[in-house]
PDB file of C-alpha atoms in Angstrom:
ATOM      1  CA  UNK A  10      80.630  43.642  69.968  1.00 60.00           C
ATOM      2  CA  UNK A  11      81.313  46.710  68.268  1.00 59.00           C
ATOM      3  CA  UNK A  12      78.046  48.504  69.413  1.00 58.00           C
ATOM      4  CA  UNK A  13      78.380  47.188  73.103  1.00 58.00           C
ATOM      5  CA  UNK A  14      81.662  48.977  73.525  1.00 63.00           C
ATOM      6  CA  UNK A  15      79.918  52.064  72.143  1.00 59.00           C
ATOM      7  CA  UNK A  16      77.149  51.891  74.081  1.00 54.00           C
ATOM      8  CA  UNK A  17      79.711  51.461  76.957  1.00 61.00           C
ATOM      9  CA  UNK A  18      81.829  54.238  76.397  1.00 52.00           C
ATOM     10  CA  UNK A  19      78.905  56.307  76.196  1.00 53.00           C
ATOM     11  CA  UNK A  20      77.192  55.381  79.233  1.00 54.00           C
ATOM     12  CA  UNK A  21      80.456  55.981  81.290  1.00 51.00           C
ATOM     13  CA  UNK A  22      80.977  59.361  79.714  1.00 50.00           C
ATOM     14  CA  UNK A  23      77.251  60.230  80.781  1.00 57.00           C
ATOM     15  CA  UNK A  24      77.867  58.865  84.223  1.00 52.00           C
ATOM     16  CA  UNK A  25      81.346  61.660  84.379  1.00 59.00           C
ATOM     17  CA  UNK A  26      79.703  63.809  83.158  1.00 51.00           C
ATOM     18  CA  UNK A  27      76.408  63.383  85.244  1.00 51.00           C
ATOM     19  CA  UNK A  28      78.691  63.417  88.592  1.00 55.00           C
ATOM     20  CA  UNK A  29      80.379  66.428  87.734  1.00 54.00           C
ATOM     21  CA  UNK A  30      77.739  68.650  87.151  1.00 56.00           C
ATOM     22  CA  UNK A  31      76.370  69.763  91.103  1.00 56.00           C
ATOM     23  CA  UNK A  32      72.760  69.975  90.907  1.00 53.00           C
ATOM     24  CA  UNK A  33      72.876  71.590  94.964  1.00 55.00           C
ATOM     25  CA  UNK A  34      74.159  74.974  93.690  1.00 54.00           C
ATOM     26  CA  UNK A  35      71.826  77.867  94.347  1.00 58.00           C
ATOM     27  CA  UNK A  36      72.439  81.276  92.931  1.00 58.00           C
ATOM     28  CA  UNK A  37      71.817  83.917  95.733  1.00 61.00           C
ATOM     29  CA  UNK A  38      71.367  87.496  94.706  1.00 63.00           C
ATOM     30  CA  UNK A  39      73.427  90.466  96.679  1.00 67.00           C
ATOM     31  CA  UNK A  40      71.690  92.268  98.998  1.00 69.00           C
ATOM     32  CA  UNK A  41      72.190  96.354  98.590  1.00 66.00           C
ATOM     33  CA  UNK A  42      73.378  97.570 101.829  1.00 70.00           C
ATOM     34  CA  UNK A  43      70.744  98.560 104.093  1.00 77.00           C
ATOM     35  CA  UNK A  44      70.502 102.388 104.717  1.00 82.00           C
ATOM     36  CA  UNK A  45      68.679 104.558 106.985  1.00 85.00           C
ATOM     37  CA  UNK A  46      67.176 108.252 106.825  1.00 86.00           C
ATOM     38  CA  UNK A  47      66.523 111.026 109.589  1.00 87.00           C
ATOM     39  CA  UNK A  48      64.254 113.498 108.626  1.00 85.00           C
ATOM     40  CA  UNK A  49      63.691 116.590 110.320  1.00 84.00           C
ATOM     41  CA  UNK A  50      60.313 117.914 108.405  1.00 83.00           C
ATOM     42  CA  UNK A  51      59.917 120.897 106.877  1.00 84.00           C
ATOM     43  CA  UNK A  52      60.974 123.931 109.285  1.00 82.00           C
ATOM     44  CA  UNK A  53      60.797 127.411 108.916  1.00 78.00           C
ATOM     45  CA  UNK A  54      64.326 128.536 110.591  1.00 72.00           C
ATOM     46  CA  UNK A  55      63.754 132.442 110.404  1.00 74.00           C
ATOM     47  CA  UNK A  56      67.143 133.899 111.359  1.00 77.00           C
ATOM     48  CA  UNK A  57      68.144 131.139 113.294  1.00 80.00           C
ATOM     49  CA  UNK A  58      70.079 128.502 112.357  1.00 83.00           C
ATOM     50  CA  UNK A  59      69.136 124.507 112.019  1.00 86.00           C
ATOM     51  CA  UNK A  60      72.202 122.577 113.367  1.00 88.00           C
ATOM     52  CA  UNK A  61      71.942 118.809 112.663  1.00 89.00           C
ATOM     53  CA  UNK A  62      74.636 116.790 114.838  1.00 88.00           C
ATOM     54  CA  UNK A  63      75.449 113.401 114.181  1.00 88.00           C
ATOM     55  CA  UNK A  64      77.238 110.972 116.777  1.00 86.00           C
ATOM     56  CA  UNK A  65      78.453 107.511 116.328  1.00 82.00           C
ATOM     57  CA  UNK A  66      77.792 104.711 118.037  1.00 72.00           C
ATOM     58  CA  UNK A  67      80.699 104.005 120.682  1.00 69.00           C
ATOM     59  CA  UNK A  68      82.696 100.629 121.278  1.00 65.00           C
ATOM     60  CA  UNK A  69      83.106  98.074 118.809  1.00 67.00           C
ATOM     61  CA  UNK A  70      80.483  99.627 116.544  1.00 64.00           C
ATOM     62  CA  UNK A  71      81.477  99.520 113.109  1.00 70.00           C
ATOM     63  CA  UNK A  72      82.486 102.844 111.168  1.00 71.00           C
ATOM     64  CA  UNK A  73      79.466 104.234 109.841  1.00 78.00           C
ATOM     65  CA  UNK A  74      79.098 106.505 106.832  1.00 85.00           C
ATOM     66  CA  UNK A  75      76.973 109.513 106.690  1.00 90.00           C
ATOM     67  CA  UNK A  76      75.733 112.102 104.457  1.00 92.00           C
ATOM     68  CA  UNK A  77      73.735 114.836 105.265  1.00 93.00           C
ATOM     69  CA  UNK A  78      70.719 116.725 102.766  1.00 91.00           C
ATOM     70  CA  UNK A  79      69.536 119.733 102.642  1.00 90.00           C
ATOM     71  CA  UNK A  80      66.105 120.853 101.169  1.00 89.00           C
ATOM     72  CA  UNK A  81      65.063 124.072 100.517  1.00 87.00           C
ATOM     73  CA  UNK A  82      61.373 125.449  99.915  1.00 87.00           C
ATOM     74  CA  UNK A  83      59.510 128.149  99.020  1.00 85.00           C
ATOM     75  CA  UNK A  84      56.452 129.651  99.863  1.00 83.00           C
ATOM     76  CA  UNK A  85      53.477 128.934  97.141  1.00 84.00           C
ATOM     77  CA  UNK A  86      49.762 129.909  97.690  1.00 88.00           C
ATOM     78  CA  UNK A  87      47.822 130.377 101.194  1.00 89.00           C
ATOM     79  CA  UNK A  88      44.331 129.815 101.684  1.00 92.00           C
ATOM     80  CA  UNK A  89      42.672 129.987 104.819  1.00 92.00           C
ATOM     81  CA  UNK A  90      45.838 129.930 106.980  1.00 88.00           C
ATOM     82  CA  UNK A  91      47.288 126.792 105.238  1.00 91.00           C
ATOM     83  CA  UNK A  92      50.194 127.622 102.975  1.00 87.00           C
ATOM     84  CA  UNK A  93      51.732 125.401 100.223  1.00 89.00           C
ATOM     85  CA  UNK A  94      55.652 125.422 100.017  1.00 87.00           C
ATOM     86  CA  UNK A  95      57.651 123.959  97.395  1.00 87.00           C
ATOM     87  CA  UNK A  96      60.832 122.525  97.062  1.00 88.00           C
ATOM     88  CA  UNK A  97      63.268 125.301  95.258  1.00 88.00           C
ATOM     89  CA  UNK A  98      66.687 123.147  95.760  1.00 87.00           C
ATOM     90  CA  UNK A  99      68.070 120.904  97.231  1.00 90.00           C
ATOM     91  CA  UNK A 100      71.503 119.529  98.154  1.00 90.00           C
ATOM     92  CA  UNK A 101      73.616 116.092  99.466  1.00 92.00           C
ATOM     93  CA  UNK A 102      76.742 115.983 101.070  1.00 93.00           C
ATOM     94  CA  UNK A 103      79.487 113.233 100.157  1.00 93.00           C
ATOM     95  CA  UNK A 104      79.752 110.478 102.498  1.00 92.00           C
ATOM     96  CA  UNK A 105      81.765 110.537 105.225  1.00 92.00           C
ATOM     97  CA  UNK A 106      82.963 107.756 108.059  1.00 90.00           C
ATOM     98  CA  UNK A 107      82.535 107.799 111.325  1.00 88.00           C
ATOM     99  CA  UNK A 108      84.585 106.153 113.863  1.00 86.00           C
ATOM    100  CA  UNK A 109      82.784 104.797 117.006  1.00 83.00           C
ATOM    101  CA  UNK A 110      83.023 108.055 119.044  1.00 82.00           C
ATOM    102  CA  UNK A 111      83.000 110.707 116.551  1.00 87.00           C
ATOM    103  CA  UNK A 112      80.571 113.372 115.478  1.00 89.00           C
ATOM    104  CA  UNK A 113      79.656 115.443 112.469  1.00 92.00           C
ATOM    105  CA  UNK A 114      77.501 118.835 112.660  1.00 92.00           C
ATOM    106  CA  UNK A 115      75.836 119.983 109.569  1.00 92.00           C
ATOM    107  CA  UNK A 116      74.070 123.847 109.796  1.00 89.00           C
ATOM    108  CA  UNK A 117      71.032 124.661 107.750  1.00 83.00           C
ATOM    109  CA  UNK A 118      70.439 128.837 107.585  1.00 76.00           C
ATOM    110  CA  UNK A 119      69.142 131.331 105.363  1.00 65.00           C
ATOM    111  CA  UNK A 120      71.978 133.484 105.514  1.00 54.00           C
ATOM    112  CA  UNK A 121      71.206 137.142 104.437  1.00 51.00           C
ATOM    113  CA  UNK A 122      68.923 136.346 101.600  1.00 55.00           C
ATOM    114  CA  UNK A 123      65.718 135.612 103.346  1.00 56.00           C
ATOM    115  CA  UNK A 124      64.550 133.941 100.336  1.00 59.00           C
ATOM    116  CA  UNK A 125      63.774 130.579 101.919  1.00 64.00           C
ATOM    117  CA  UNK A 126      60.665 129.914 103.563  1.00 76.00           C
ATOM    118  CA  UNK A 127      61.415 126.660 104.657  1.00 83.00           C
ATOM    119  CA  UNK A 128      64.241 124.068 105.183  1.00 85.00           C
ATOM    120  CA  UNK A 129      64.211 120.163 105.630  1.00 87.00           C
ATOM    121  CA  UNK A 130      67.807 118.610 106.580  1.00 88.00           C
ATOM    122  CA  UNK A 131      68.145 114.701 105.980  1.00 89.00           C
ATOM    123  CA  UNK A 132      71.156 112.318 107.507  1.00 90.00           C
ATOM    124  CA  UNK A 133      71.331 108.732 105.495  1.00 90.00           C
ATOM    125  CA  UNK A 134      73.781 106.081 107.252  1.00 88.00           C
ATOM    126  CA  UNK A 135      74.466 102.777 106.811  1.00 85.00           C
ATOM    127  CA  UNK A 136      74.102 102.616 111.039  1.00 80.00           C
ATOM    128  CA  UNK A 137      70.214 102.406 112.685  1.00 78.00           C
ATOM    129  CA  UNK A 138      72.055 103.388 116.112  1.00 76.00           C
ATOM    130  CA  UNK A 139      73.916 106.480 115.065  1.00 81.00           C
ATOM    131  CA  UNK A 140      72.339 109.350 117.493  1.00 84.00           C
ATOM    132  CA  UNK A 141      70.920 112.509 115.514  1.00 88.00           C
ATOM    133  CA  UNK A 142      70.126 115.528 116.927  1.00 87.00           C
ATOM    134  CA  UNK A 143      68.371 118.787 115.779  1.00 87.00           C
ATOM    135  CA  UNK A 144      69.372 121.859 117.319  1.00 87.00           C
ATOM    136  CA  UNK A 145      67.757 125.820 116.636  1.00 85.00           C
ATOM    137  CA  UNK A 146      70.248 128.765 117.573  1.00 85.00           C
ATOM    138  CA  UNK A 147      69.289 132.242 117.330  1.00 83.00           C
ATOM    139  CA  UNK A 148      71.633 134.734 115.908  1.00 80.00           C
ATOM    140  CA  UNK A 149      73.154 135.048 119.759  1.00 84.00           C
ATOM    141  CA  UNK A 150      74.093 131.789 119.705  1.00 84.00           C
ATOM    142  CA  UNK A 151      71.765 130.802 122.376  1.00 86.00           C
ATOM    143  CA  UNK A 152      69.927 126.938 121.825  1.00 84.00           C
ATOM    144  CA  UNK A 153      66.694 127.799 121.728  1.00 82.00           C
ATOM    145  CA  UNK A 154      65.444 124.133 121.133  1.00 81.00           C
ATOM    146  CA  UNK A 155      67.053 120.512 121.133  1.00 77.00           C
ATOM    147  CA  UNK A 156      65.925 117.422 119.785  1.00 80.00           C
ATOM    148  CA  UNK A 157      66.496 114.073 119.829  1.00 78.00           C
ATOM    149  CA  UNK A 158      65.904 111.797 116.698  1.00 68.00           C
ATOM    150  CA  UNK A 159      65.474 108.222 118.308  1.00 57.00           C
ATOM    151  CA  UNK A 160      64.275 106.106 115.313  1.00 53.00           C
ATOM    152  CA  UNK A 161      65.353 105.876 112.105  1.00 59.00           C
ATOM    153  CA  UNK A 162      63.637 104.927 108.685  1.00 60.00           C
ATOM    154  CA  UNK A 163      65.199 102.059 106.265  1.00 62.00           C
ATOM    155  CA  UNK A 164      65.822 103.695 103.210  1.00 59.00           C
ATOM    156  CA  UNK A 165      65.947 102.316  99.641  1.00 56.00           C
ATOM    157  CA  UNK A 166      68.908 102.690  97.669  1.00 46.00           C
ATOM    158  CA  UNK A 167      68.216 105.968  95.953  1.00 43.00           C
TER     159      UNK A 167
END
């Protein structure tokens, strides 16, 4: 009699503890927010200067946060018209947010060194539709060429 109520007890305790435990659960990783890169290439400003402008999206876009980069390169050896540059610095902004209508500008020069033989400016958002565009102004201040960057990269999180 003894061992039935044992063998009782202990099959209702499995039971509890059977239907307590939830077998449906699945563990789900978090996904690193996505973020994308414009890259304007290597270019050799001269005395102008590289303006990178930023806009938001407008309406009920979501702030987006930006940084901007800045590469800098020097000249290395030339061979038949083809030179090699490499990278001699480089530099990244703290984030900022954007609000659906607002802007950012970010200038690339050389100043008065003349050191640099070549510059590369990068934006990162969080945002695919933020608009990105790449301005060169000589030392009057006239534009002397204006780009639009349409399409943007996903970006690991570096």
């Amino acid at each position: 009699m003894k061992r039935k109520i044992t063998l009782s007890v202990a099959l209702v305790l499995s039971v509890i503890l059977l239907s307590l435990m939830n077998s449906d659960s699945s563990v789900s990783a978090q996904q690193p927010p996505q973020r994308f890169r414009f890259d304007t290439g290597l270019i050799i400003p001269g005395p102008h200067i590289l303006r990178i402008t930023v806009a938001a999206g407008s309406g009920n876009d979501k702030v987006t946060l930006v940084r901007f980069g800045r590469m800098e390169y020097t000249q290395g050896t030339c061979d038949s018209g083809v030179c090699k540059h490499a990278a001699s610095s480089q530099t990244l902004t703290d984030r900022i947010m954007l609000a659906p209508g607002e802007g950012a500008t970010f200038d690339l020069t050389d100043g008065t060194s003349n050191t640099i033989m070549g510059v590369r400016g990068v934006v990162e958002s969080n945002r695919p539709n933020v608009t990105v565009a790449l301005q060169i102004i000589s030392l009057t201040g006239e534009v002397t060429s204006h780009i639009i960057v349409a399409n943007a990269s996903p970006w690991g999180d570096n």
